[in-house]
PDB file of C-alpha atoms in Angstrom:
ATOM      1  CA  MET A   1      67.324  30.696  48.397  1.00 74.00           C
ATOM      2  CA  ASN A   2      68.267  34.263  47.563  1.00 78.00           C
ATOM      3  CA  ASP A   3      66.223  35.943  50.308  1.00 90.00           C
ATOM      4  CA  LEU A   4      67.569  33.785  53.141  1.00 96.00           C
ATOM      5  CA  LEU A   5      68.966  35.890  55.987  1.00 97.00           C
ATOM      6  CA  VAL A   6      72.656  35.014  56.479  1.00 97.00           C
ATOM      7  CA  LEU A   7      74.290  35.844  59.806  1.00 97.00           C
ATOM      8  CA  ASP A   8      77.842  35.463  61.088  1.00 97.00           C
ATOM      9  CA  ALA A   9      77.876  33.705  64.440  1.00 97.00           C
ATOM     10  CA  PRO A  10      80.023  36.335  66.245  1.00 96.00           C
ATOM     11  CA  ALA A  11      77.432  39.000  65.427  1.00 94.00           C
ATOM     12  CA  VAL A  12      74.739  37.124  67.357  1.00 96.00           C
ATOM     13  CA  THR A  13      76.784  35.239  69.988  1.00 96.00           C
ATOM     14  CA  HIS A  14      78.932  38.118  71.282  1.00 95.00           C
ATOM     15  CA  GLY A  15      77.906  41.366  72.930  1.00 94.00           C
ATOM     16  CA  PRO A  16      75.389  42.567  75.504  1.00 94.00           C
ATOM     17  CA  THR A  17      72.297  41.753  73.430  1.00 93.00           C
ATOM     18  CA  ALA A  18      73.284  38.223  72.395  1.00 93.00           C
ATOM     19  CA  PRO A  19      71.380  36.026  71.786  1.00 94.00           C
ATOM     20  CA  ARG A  20      68.273  38.258  71.822  1.00 94.00           C
ATOM     21  CA  GLU A  21      69.619  39.922  68.691  1.00 94.00           C
ATOM     22  CA  PHE A  22      69.385  36.589  66.897  1.00 97.00           C
ATOM     23  CA  ALA A  23      65.733  36.125  67.880  1.00 96.00           C
ATOM     24  CA  ALA A  24      64.895  39.676  66.808  1.00 96.00           C
ATOM     25  CA  GLN A  25      66.588  39.325  63.413  1.00 96.00           C
ATOM     26  CA  LEU A  26      65.078  35.905  62.758  1.00 97.00           C
ATOM     27  CA  SER A  27      61.534  37.180  63.292  1.00 95.00           C
ATOM     28  CA  THR A  28      61.967  40.497  61.437  1.00 96.00           C
ATOM     29  CA  ARG A  29      64.590  40.558  58.680  1.00 96.00           C
ATOM     30  CA  GLY A  30      64.542  36.769  58.372  1.00 97.00           C
ATOM     31  CA  ASN A  31      60.759  36.283  58.224  1.00 97.00           C
ATOM     32  CA  GLY A  32      61.218  33.203  60.404  1.00 97.00           C
ATOM     33  CA  ARG A  33      64.317  31.652  58.844  1.00 98.00           C
ATOM     34  CA  ALA A  34      68.055  32.298  58.940  1.00 98.00           C
ATOM     35  CA  LEU A  35      71.403  30.715  58.140  1.00 98.00           C
ATOM     36  CA  VAL A  36      74.178  31.152  60.719  1.00 98.00           C
ATOM     37  CA  GLY A  37      77.801  30.576  59.750  1.00 98.00           C
ATOM     38  CA  PHE A  38      80.270  29.721  62.504  1.00 98.00           C
ATOM     39  CA  THR A  39      83.841  30.983  62.409  1.00 97.00           C
ATOM     40  CA  ASP A  40      85.496  27.563  62.652  1.00 98.00           C
ATOM     41  CA  PRO A  41      83.517  25.079  60.519  1.00 97.00           C
ATOM     42  CA  THR A  42      85.380  22.137  62.066  1.00 97.00           C
ATOM     43  CA  ASP A  43      84.813  22.875  65.779  1.00 98.00           C
ATOM     44  CA  HIS A  44      81.456  21.139  65.862  1.00 98.00           C
ATOM     45  CA  LEU A  45      81.173  20.632  69.623  1.00 98.00           C
ATOM     46  CA  ARG A  46      81.692  24.334  70.321  1.00 98.00           C
ATOM     47  CA  ASN A  47      79.426  25.373  67.464  1.00 98.00           C
ATOM     48  CA  LEU A  48      76.617  23.130  68.691  1.00 98.00           C
ATOM     49  CA  GLU A  49      76.908  24.596  72.188  1.00 98.00           C
ATOM     50  CA  LEU A  50      76.771  28.132  70.811  1.00 97.00           C
ATOM     51  CA  ALA A  51      73.807  27.116  68.672  1.00 98.00           C
ATOM     52  CA  LEU A  52      71.885  25.968  71.744  1.00 98.00           C
ATOM     53  CA  GLY A  53      72.492  29.393  73.273  1.00 96.00           C
ATOM     54  CA  LEU A  54      71.039  31.045  70.178  1.00 97.00           C
ATOM     55  CA  LEU A  55      68.059  28.718  70.050  1.00 98.00           C
ATOM     56  CA  SER A  56      67.244  29.246  73.734  1.00 96.00           C
ATOM     57  CA  SER A  57      66.351  32.838  72.868  1.00 96.00           C
ATOM     58  CA  LEU A  58      63.444  31.481  70.796  1.00 97.00           C
ATOM     59  CA  GLY A  59      61.965  29.136  73.405  1.00 97.00           C
ATOM     60  CA  PRO A  60      62.732  25.925  75.309  1.00 97.00           C
ATOM     61  CA  VAL A  61      65.086  23.616  73.395  1.00 98.00           C
ATOM     62  CA  LEU A  62      63.544  20.139  73.342  1.00 98.00           C
ATOM     63  CA  SER A  63      64.940  16.649  73.678  1.00 97.00           C
ATOM     64  CA  VAL A  64      62.285  15.006  71.536  1.00 98.00           C
ATOM     65  CA  TYR A  65      64.400  11.844  71.569  1.00 97.00           C
ATOM     66  CA  PRO A  66      65.954  11.931  75.062  1.00 96.00           C
ATOM     67  CA  ASN A  67      68.413   9.147  74.330  1.00 96.00           C
ATOM     68  CA  ASP A  68      69.991  11.443  71.750  1.00 96.00           C
ATOM     69  CA  GLY A  69      70.129  14.506  73.979  1.00 96.00           C
ATOM     70  CA  CYS A  70      69.188  17.783  72.328  1.00 97.00           C
ATOM     71  CA  TRP A  71      70.811  16.955  68.970  1.00 98.00           C
ATOM     72  CA  SER A  72      69.817  13.964  66.832  1.00 98.00           C
ATOM     73  CA  ASP A  73      71.883  12.686  63.910  1.00 98.00           C
ATOM     74  CA  LEU A  74      70.386  12.894  60.424  1.00 98.00           C
ATOM     75  CA  SER A  75      72.710  10.391  58.820  1.00 98.00           C
ATOM     76  CA  VAL A  76      72.449   8.691  55.422  1.00 98.00           C
ATOM     77  CA  ARG A  77      71.506   5.033  55.171  1.00 97.00           C
ATOM     78  CA  THR A  78      71.279   3.176  51.888  1.00 96.00           C
ATOM     79  CA  THR A  79      69.122   0.420  53.408  1.00 95.00           C
ATOM     80  CA  VAL A  80      66.052   2.544  54.214  1.00 95.00           C
ATOM     81  CA  ASP A  81      63.231   3.955  52.088  1.00 96.00           C
ATOM     82  CA  PRO A  82      64.913   6.636  49.930  1.00 96.00           C
ATOM     83  CA  GLY A  83      62.131   9.103  50.726  1.00 96.00           C
ATOM     84  CA  ARG A  84      62.457   8.893  54.509  1.00 95.00           C
ATOM     85  CA  THR A  85      64.549  10.975  56.913  1.00 95.00           C
ATOM     86  CA  HIS A  86      67.728   8.910  56.535  1.00 97.00           C
ATOM     87  CA  GLY A  87      67.193   7.998  52.887  1.00 97.00           C
ATOM     88  CA  THR A  88      69.086   8.959  49.758  1.00 97.00           C
ATOM     89  CA  GLY A  89      66.212  10.309  47.641  1.00 97.00           C
ATOM     90  CA  GLU A  90      63.918  13.306  47.856  1.00 98.00           C
ATOM     91  CA  ASN A  91      62.204  13.761  51.200  1.00 98.00           C
ATOM     92  CA  ARG A  92      59.019  15.555  50.211  1.00 98.00           C
ATOM     93  CA  LEU A  93      57.864  18.769  51.840  1.00 98.00           C
ATOM     94  CA  HIS A  94      56.373  18.336  55.304  1.00 98.00           C
ATOM     95  CA  VAL A  95      56.357  19.617  58.859  1.00 98.00           C
ATOM     96  CA  ASP A  96      57.592  17.357  61.637  1.00 98.00           C
ATOM     97  CA  LEU A  97      55.295  15.921  64.289  1.00 98.00           C
ATOM     98  CA  VAL A  98      52.333  17.154  62.298  1.00 98.00           C
ATOM     99  CA  ASP A  99      49.713  15.579  64.585  1.00 98.00           C
ATOM    100  CA  ARG A 100      51.122  16.652  67.955  1.00 98.00           C
ATOM    101  CA  ALA A 101      49.188  19.053  70.151  1.00 97.00           C
ATOM    102  CA  GLU A 102      52.382  20.954  71.023  1.00 97.00           C
ATOM    103  CA  SER A 103      54.227  20.683  67.738  1.00 97.00           C
ATOM    104  CA  PRO A 104      57.680  22.303  67.916  1.00 98.00           C
ATOM    105  CA  ARG A 105      57.833  25.872  66.671  1.00 98.00           C
ATOM    106  CA  TYR A 106      61.379  25.856  65.306  1.00 98.00           C
ATOM    107  CA  ILE A 107      63.725  23.340  63.727  1.00 98.00           C
ATOM    108  CA  ALA A 108      67.493  23.805  63.590  1.00 98.00           C
ATOM    109  CA  LEU A 109      69.770  21.862  61.239  1.00 98.00           C
ATOM    110  CA  TYR A 110      73.545  21.979  61.743  1.00 98.00           C
ATOM    111  CA  CYS A 111      75.848  20.613  59.055  1.00 98.00           C
ATOM    112  CA  VAL A 112      78.743  18.416  60.131  1.00 98.00           C
ATOM    113  CA  ARG A 113      79.385  16.974  56.652  1.00 98.00           C
ATOM    114  CA  ALA A 114      77.907  17.860  53.273  1.00 98.00           C
ATOM    115  CA  ASP A 115      77.282  15.262  50.579  1.00 98.00           C
ATOM    116  CA  PRO A 116      80.704  14.932  48.891  1.00 97.00           C
ATOM    117  CA  HIS A 117      78.928  14.342  45.585  1.00 96.00           C
ATOM    118  CA  GLY A 118      77.098  17.672  45.800  1.00 97.00           C
ATOM    119  CA  GLY A 119      73.506  16.607  46.538  1.00 97.00           C
ATOM    120  CA  GLY A 120      71.242  16.699  49.562  1.00 98.00           C
ATOM    121  CA  ALA A 121      70.242  20.362  49.624  1.00 98.00           C
ATOM    122  CA  SER A 122      67.700  21.357  52.271  1.00 98.00           C
ATOM    123  CA  ALA A 123      64.355  22.609  50.947  1.00 98.00           C
ATOM    124  CA  LEU A 124      61.992  25.138  52.526  1.00 98.00           C
ATOM    125  CA  SER A 125      58.568  26.304  51.387  1.00 98.00           C
ATOM    126  CA  ASP A 126      56.628  29.274  52.710  1.00 98.00           C
ATOM    127  CA  LEU A 127      53.238  27.784  53.562  1.00 98.00           C
ATOM    128  CA  TRP A 128      51.763  31.219  54.241  1.00 98.00           C
ATOM    129  CA  ALA A 129      52.431  32.181  50.641  1.00 98.00           C
ATOM    130  CA  ALA A 130      51.153  28.809  49.433  1.00 98.00           C
ATOM    131  CA  THR A 131      47.953  29.211  51.438  1.00 98.00           C
ATOM    132  CA  GLU A 132      47.362  32.714  50.130  1.00 98.00           C
ATOM    133  CA  ALA A 133      47.542  31.314  46.594  1.00 98.00           C
ATOM    134  CA  LEU A 134      44.405  29.236  47.289  1.00 98.00           C
ATOM    135  CA  THR A 135      40.812  30.341  46.917  1.00 98.00           C
ATOM    136  CA  ALA A 136      38.817  31.204  50.018  1.00 98.00           C
ATOM    137  CA  THR A 137      36.756  28.036  49.425  1.00 98.00           C
ATOM    138  CA  ASP A 138      39.848  25.825  49.463  1.00 98.00           C
ATOM    139  CA  GLN A 139      41.131  27.531  52.594  1.00 98.00           C
ATOM    140  CA  ASP A 140      37.813  26.934  54.354  1.00 98.00           C
ATOM    141  CA  LEU A 141      37.898  23.245  53.417  1.00 98.00           C
ATOM    142  CA  LEU A 142      41.406  22.887  54.847  1.00 98.00           C
ATOM    143  CA  ARG A 143      40.313  24.528  58.117  1.00 98.00           C
ATOM    144  CA  ARG A 144      37.946  21.653  58.854  1.00 98.00           C
ATOM    145  CA  PRO A 145      39.225  19.453  61.732  1.00 98.00           C
ATOM    146  CA  VAL A 146      38.785  16.210  59.815  1.00 98.00           C
ATOM    147  CA  PHE A 147      42.393  15.181  59.071  1.00 98.00           C
ATOM    148  CA  GLY A 148      44.412  12.468  60.740  1.00 97.00           C
ATOM    149  CA  TYR A 149      47.949  11.181  60.278  1.00 97.00           C
ATOM    150  CA  PHE A 150      50.292   8.466  61.490  1.00 96.00           C
ATOM    151  CA  SER A 151      51.730   9.312  64.893  1.00 94.00           C
ATOM    152  CA  ASP A 152      55.458   9.174  65.644  1.00 93.00           C
ATOM    153  CA  GLU A 153      56.299   6.814  68.478  1.00 91.00           C
ATOM    154  CA  GLY A 154      58.803   7.417  71.255  1.00 94.00           C
ATOM    155  CA  VAL A 155      58.715  11.217  71.111  1.00 97.00           C
ATOM    156  CA  HIS A 156      58.660  13.444  74.192  1.00 97.00           C
ATOM    157  CA  GLY A 157      57.748  17.015  75.071  1.00 96.00           C
ATOM    158  CA  VAL A 158      55.428  17.589  72.114  1.00 98.00           C
ATOM    159  CA  GLY A 159      52.040  16.850  73.624  1.00 97.00           C
ATOM    160  CA  ARG A 160      49.506  14.198  72.791  1.00 97.00           C
ATOM    161  CA  SER A 161      48.691  12.934  69.331  1.00 97.00           C
ATOM    162  CA  LEU A 162      45.583  14.597  67.926  1.00 98.00           C
ATOM    163  CA  ALA A 163      43.057  12.148  66.536  1.00 96.00           C
ATOM    164  CA  ARG A 164      41.718  14.861  64.231  1.00 98.00           C
ATOM    165  CA  PHE A 165      43.078  18.247  63.249  1.00 98.00           C
ATOM    166  CA  ALA A 166      42.762  21.007  60.656  1.00 98.00           C
ATOM    167  CA  VAL A 167      45.562  21.615  58.176  1.00 98.00           C
ATOM    168  CA  LEU A 168      45.156  25.397  58.268  1.00 98.00           C
ATOM    169  CA  PRO A 169      44.742  27.496  61.414  1.00 98.00           C
ATOM    170  CA  PRO A 170      42.038  30.179  61.606  1.00 97.00           C
ATOM    171  CA  ASN A 171      44.522  32.919  60.678  1.00 97.00           C
ATOM    172  CA  LEU A 172      48.047  33.148  59.272  1.00 97.00           C
ATOM    173  CA  ASP A 173      49.391  35.159  62.186  1.00 96.00           C
ATOM    174  CA  GLY A 174      51.998  32.851  63.702  1.00 95.00           C
ATOM    175  CA  ARG A 175      49.836  31.919  66.656  1.00 96.00           C
ATOM    176  CA  ALA A 176      49.186  28.341  65.519  1.00 97.00           C
ATOM    177  CA  PRO A 177      50.877  25.861  63.183  1.00 98.00           C
ATOM    178  CA  ILE A 178      49.999  24.792  59.681  1.00 98.00           C
ATOM    179  CA  ARG A 179      49.744  21.000  59.924  1.00 98.00           C
ATOM    180  CA  PHE A 180      51.001  20.030  56.488  1.00 98.00           C
ATOM    181  CA  THR A 181      52.745  17.052  54.964  1.00 98.00           C
ATOM    182  CA  SER A 182      52.665  16.380  51.244  1.00 98.00           C
ATOM    183  CA  LYS A 183      53.037  12.689  52.154  1.00 97.00           C
ATOM    184  CA  MET A 184      49.367  12.786  53.151  1.00 98.00           C
ATOM    185  CA  LEU A 185      48.201  13.293  49.571  1.00 97.00           C
ATOM    186  CA  PRO A 186      48.273   9.675  48.257  1.00 97.00           C
ATOM    187  CA  HIS A 187      46.279   8.561  51.301  1.00 97.00           C
ATOM    188  CA  LEU A 188      43.657  11.242  50.719  1.00 97.00           C
ATOM    189  CA  HIS A 189      43.272  10.118  47.116  1.00 93.00           C
ATOM    190  CA  ARG A 190      42.552   6.611  48.437  1.00 94.00           C
ATOM    191  CA  GLY A 191      39.900   7.946  50.793  1.00 91.00           C
ATOM    192  CA  GLU A 192      42.085   7.523  53.890  1.00 96.00           C
ATOM    193  CA  LEU A 193      42.918   9.829  56.817  1.00 97.00           C
ATOM    194  CA  LEU A 194      39.720  11.896  56.595  1.00 97.00           C
ATOM    195  CA  ASP A 195      36.860  11.834  59.080  1.00 95.00           C
ATOM    196  CA  THR A 196      34.365  12.285  56.258  1.00 94.00           C
ATOM    197  CA  ASP A 197      33.568  10.624  52.962  1.00 92.00           C
ATOM    198  CA  GLY A 198      31.669  11.069  49.732  1.00 93.00           C
ATOM    199  CA  PRO A 199      31.745  14.283  47.694  1.00 95.00           C
ATOM    200  CA  LEU A 200      33.018  16.359  50.621  1.00 96.00           C
ATOM    201  CA  ALA A 201      36.053  14.093  51.033  1.00 96.00           C
ATOM    202  CA  SER A 202      36.828  14.456  47.342  1.00 96.00           C
ATOM    203  CA  ARG A 203      36.598  18.242  47.581  1.00 97.00           C
ATOM    204  CA  ILE A 204      38.887  18.324  50.603  1.00 98.00           C
ATOM    205  CA  ALA A 205      41.430  16.041  48.907  1.00 98.00           C
ATOM    206  CA  ALA A 206      41.389  18.272  45.820  1.00 98.00           C
ATOM    207  CA  ALA A 207      41.926  21.382  47.962  1.00 98.00           C
ATOM    208  CA  PHE A 208      44.827  19.725  49.745  1.00 98.00           C
ATOM    209  CA  GLU A 209      46.381  18.764  46.401  1.00 98.00           C
ATOM    210  CA  ARG A 210      46.227  22.395  45.341  1.00 98.00           C
ATOM    211  CA  LEU A 211      47.992  23.362  48.581  1.00 98.00           C
ATOM    212  CA  VAL A 212      50.719  20.795  47.834  1.00 98.00           C
ATOM    213  CA  ASP A 213      51.125  22.213  44.328  1.00 98.00           C
ATOM    214  CA  ALA A 214      51.359  25.743  45.708  1.00 98.00           C
ATOM    215  CA  ALA A 215      53.911  24.655  48.310  1.00 98.00           C
ATOM    216  CA  TYR A 216      56.146  23.259  45.589  1.00 98.00           C
ATOM    217  CA  GLN A 217      55.760  26.472  43.607  1.00 98.00           C
ATOM    218  CA  HIS A 218      57.214  28.277  46.641  1.00 98.00           C
ATOM    219  CA  ARG A 219      59.992  25.766  47.359  1.00 98.00           C
ATOM    220  CA  ALA A 220      63.568  27.020  47.561  1.00 97.00           C
ATOM    221  CA  THR A 221      66.737  25.133  48.448  1.00 98.00           C
ATOM    222  CA  VAL A 222      70.016  25.710  50.240  1.00 98.00           C
ATOM    223  CA  ARG A 223      72.909  23.262  50.414  1.00 98.00           C
ATOM    224  CA  LEU A 224      74.395  23.506  53.888  1.00 98.00           C
ATOM    225  CA  ALA A 225      78.175  23.554  54.292  1.00 98.00           C
ATOM    226  CA  PRO A 226      80.015  22.278  57.390  1.00 98.00           C
ATOM    227  CA  GLY A 227      79.695  24.747  60.254  1.00 98.00           C
ATOM    228  CA  GLN A 228      76.409  26.252  59.047  1.00 98.00           C
ATOM    229  CA  LEU A 229      73.172  26.280  61.046  1.00 98.00           C
ATOM    230  CA  LEU A 230      69.773  26.607  59.347  1.00 98.00           C
ATOM    231  CA  VAL A 231      66.929  27.708  61.646  1.00 98.00           C
ATOM    232  CA  PHE A 232      63.318  28.037  60.527  1.00 98.00           C
ATOM    233  CA  ASP A 233      59.828  28.456  61.930  1.00 98.00           C
ATOM    234  CA  GLN A 234      58.041  25.244  61.032  1.00 98.00           C
ATOM    235  CA  TRP A 235      54.686  26.721  61.929  1.00 98.00           C
ATOM    236  CA  ARG A 236      55.198  28.654  58.679  1.00 98.00           C
ATOM    237  CA  TYR A 237      57.747  26.722  56.595  1.00 98.00           C
ATOM    238  CA  ALA A 238      57.568  23.153  55.368  1.00 98.00           C
ATOM    239  CA  HIS A 239      60.910  21.478  54.820  1.00 98.00           C
ATOM    240  CA  GLY A 240      62.364  18.586  52.892  1.00 98.00           C
ATOM    241  CA  ARG A 241      65.518  17.210  51.319  1.00 98.00           C
ATOM    242  CA  MET A 242      66.623  17.112  47.719  1.00 98.00           C
ATOM    243  CA  PRO A 243      68.116  13.797  46.528  1.00 98.00           C
ATOM    244  CA  LEU A 244      71.653  12.915  47.457  1.00 98.00           C
ATOM    245  CA  ALA A 245      73.988  12.566  44.493  1.00 96.00           C
ATOM    246  CA  GLY A 246      76.259   9.892  43.133  1.00 89.00           C
ATOM    247  CA  ASN A 247      76.828   6.420  44.504  1.00 93.00           C
ATOM    248  CA  GLN A 248      76.082   6.774  48.216  1.00 96.00           C
ATOM    249  CA  ALA A 249      76.619   3.038  48.764  1.00 95.00           C
ATOM    250  CA  GLY A 250      80.183   3.522  47.570  1.00 96.00           C
ATOM    251  CA  LEU A 251      80.894   6.015  50.374  1.00 96.00           C
ATOM    252  CA  ALA A 252      81.961   4.980  53.849  1.00 96.00           C
ATOM    253  CA  GLN A 253      79.454   5.985  56.535  1.00 96.00           C
ATOM    254  CA  GLN A 254      81.867   8.582  57.926  1.00 96.00           C
ATOM    255  CA  GLU A 255      82.051  10.211  54.470  1.00 97.00           C
ATOM    256  CA  ARG A 256      78.318  10.621  53.912  1.00 97.00           C
ATOM    257  CA  ARG A 257      76.281  13.741  54.624  1.00 98.00           C
ATOM    258  CA  LEU A 258      75.596  14.282  58.319  1.00 98.00           C
ATOM    259  CA  LEU A 259      73.324  16.900  59.843  1.00 98.00           C
ATOM    260  CA  LYS A 260      72.423  17.447  63.487  1.00 98.00           C
ATOM    261  CA  GLN A 261      68.811  18.385  64.246  1.00 98.00           C
ATOM    262  CA  THR A 262      67.044  19.844  67.236  1.00 98.00           C
ATOM    263  CA  TYR A 263      63.645  21.365  68.008  1.00 98.00           C
ATOM    264  CA  VAL A 264      62.515  24.454  69.898  1.00 98.00           C
ATOM    265  CA  ALA A 265      59.099  24.733  71.506  1.00 97.00           C
ATOM    266  CA  ALA A 266      56.896  27.763  71.117  1.00 93.00           C
ATOM    267  CA  ALA A 267      57.601  30.289  73.858  1.00 83.00           C
ATOM    268  CA  GLY A 268      54.768  29.857  76.335  1.00 65.00           C
ATOM    269  CA  GLY A 269      53.600  26.642  74.665  1.00 52.00           C
ATOM    270  CA  ALA A 270      51.433  26.015  71.638  1.00 45.00           C
ATOM    271  CA  ARG A 271      48.157  27.925  71.493  1.00 41.00           C
TER     272      ARG A 271
END
């Protein structure tokens, strides 16, 4: 991810303009994404506190899972579906809480442990660029509020679940999210999740498949090291995980990759 803005934590946590300087650089030089490296990559408690200070300059930090507090563990489990959050395989490109009326604006991932076998890079895709690669006809089809998706249970602070929604907002101006998950595609091919049928459903499914293809054309990866914080605007960027490497079952749980994740709401709420 050669164009990823890389910042040293002292530059954005110290001084009279901290942490506003972080918010300004993220939205300008970073185009909505940045990697922050903390001075001591082993002092995780302090780094996570400093990270919350940075993130608060973007909007309210959420406790989507209140029992976890602000930070949830993204651990590795060999007993779950490899393609899911805690799995060992590729987690395909998506945005979190895709159906929620107040979907979080930002996601932050902090690395406690990297995969000792060298896998598990984080993936980002610029959905604005992917959308602009589509024809105007495809974009219009994806702006129809006819999509549905499976709703996450037990989440808080992200609004109600939308029964129907459009994948693309009216404009790519950062005022509304792109509601995208590539995991929707197999369901669309089976005629599911759409509030329409017949030839129109087939056209919409084909347009969505072209958006998925374009998203993967714009995918880039970064393998987080301990003490690094990746922040991105998920109203613009889809994210995912590349497969973990080696024999994960042969690693003790405390040796496997571990990220901490939190969410930040849009300042002023979703529009």
